[in-house]
Amino acid sequence: YLEMARNLEFSVPKEVSDRISEEYAQMRRRAHESNERMVSQTELALAVTVARLISVSKGEAELSWDSWTEACALEVCRAERNARFAAKNKAASEAAQQQADTEPETKTQN
């Protein structure tokens, strides 16, 4: 299996490439209109790489639209998980800062 995956001649059909490009342009337009963060070219390249790996793992020699949508779903999950992690870290950092701010007062009072 690994040998086959390594040696697979992989391609992206024009139809899939065109749909991905159009979807990317729409996402950037929506983000611009709503003043949200735009998806970068690096993030697009990462999503295409993940989609390619999903296709290869299925033994497909071409990027399928199903693999692309699966990669996008994984990206949404990753972004949500990172947002939760960042919020948790921020809360912990604020709690630690608040504790550090109150410790000198406690030491001074003793």
XYZ file of C-alpha atoms in Angstrom:
110
model
C 0.000 0.000 0.000
C 2.709 2.510 0.981
C 4.761 1.702 -2.105
C 1.689 2.229 -4.295
C 0.904 5.536 -2.583
C 4.506 6.739 -2.968
C 4.657 5.891 -6.672
C 1.158 7.001 -7.658
C 1.117 9.421 -10.583
C -1.268 11.995 -9.117
C -3.101 14.775 -10.930
C -5.768 17.386 -10.317
C -8.498 17.408 -12.977
C -9.184 20.824 -14.502
C -12.828 20.712 -13.393
C -11.822 20.160 -9.757
C -9.093 22.792 -9.962
C -11.566 25.310 -11.404
C -14.123 24.559 -8.669
C -11.488 24.937 -5.949
C -10.334 28.257 -7.444
C -13.903 29.547 -7.619
C -14.635 28.437 -4.058
C -11.445 30.132 -2.830
C -12.383 33.374 -4.615
C -15.891 33.261 -3.122
C -14.517 32.675 0.389
C -12.207 35.669 0.029
C -15.042 37.834 -1.332
C -17.323 36.882 1.583
C -14.536 37.547 4.096
C -13.823 40.941 2.542
C -17.516 41.908 2.558
C -17.955 40.912 6.203
C -14.566 42.266 7.396
C -13.448 38.795 8.469
C -10.005 37.273 8.127
C -9.319 36.060 4.597
C -8.065 32.586 3.802
C -4.441 32.873 2.720
C -2.780 31.186 -0.228
C -0.747 29.174 2.266
C -3.944 27.865 3.867
C -5.306 27.022 0.414
C -2.112 25.134 -0.434
C -2.359 23.227 2.851
C -5.977 22.267 2.109
C -5.023 21.067 -1.386
C -2.182 19.003 0.102
C -4.523 17.430 2.655
C -7.083 16.710 -0.078
C -4.351 15.111 -2.207
C -3.270 12.920 0.701
C -6.876 11.893 1.337
C -7.273 10.937 -2.330
C -3.986 9.015 -2.345
C -5.000 7.192 0.846
C -8.087 5.998 -1.045
C -5.926 4.801 -3.932
C -7.191 7.540 -6.250
C -4.846 8.867 -8.926
C -6.790 12.140 -9.244
C -8.011 14.651 -6.726
C -11.721 14.088 -6.288
C -14.261 16.682 -5.208
C -15.223 14.373 -2.317
C -11.638 14.402 -1.053
C -11.580 18.187 -1.358
C -14.778 18.584 0.693
C -13.432 16.111 3.264
C -10.223 18.151 3.556
C -12.281 21.333 3.990
C -14.345 19.688 6.744
C -11.132 18.661 8.498
C -9.868 22.242 8.215
C -13.057 23.567 9.832
C -12.601 21.106 12.722
C -8.941 22.088 13.074
C -9.764 25.802 13.128
C -12.490 25.298 15.747
C -10.160 23.196 17.899
C -7.419 25.838 17.636
C -9.895 28.589 18.576
C -10.954 26.630 21.677
C -7.315 25.995 22.568
C -6.436 29.679 22.125
C -9.404 30.751 24.272
C -8.453 28.254 26.977
C -4.828 29.460 26.950
C -5.934 33.094 27.066
C -8.182 32.416 30.072
C -5.398 30.537 31.854
C -2.917 33.327 31.098
C -5.325 35.986 32.376
C -5.969 33.963 35.544
C -2.223 33.575 36.129
C -1.677 37.295 35.547
C -4.488 38.160 37.943
C -2.982 35.855 40.566
C 0.468 37.381 40.031
C -1.003 40.868 40.393
C -2.607 39.992 43.742
C 0.355 38.080 45.244
C 2.460 41.171 46.105
C -0.500 42.606 48.014
C -0.831 39.375 49.993
C 2.892 39.334 50.827
C 2.840 42.993 51.846
C -0.118 42.460 54.143
C 1.600 39.596 56.018
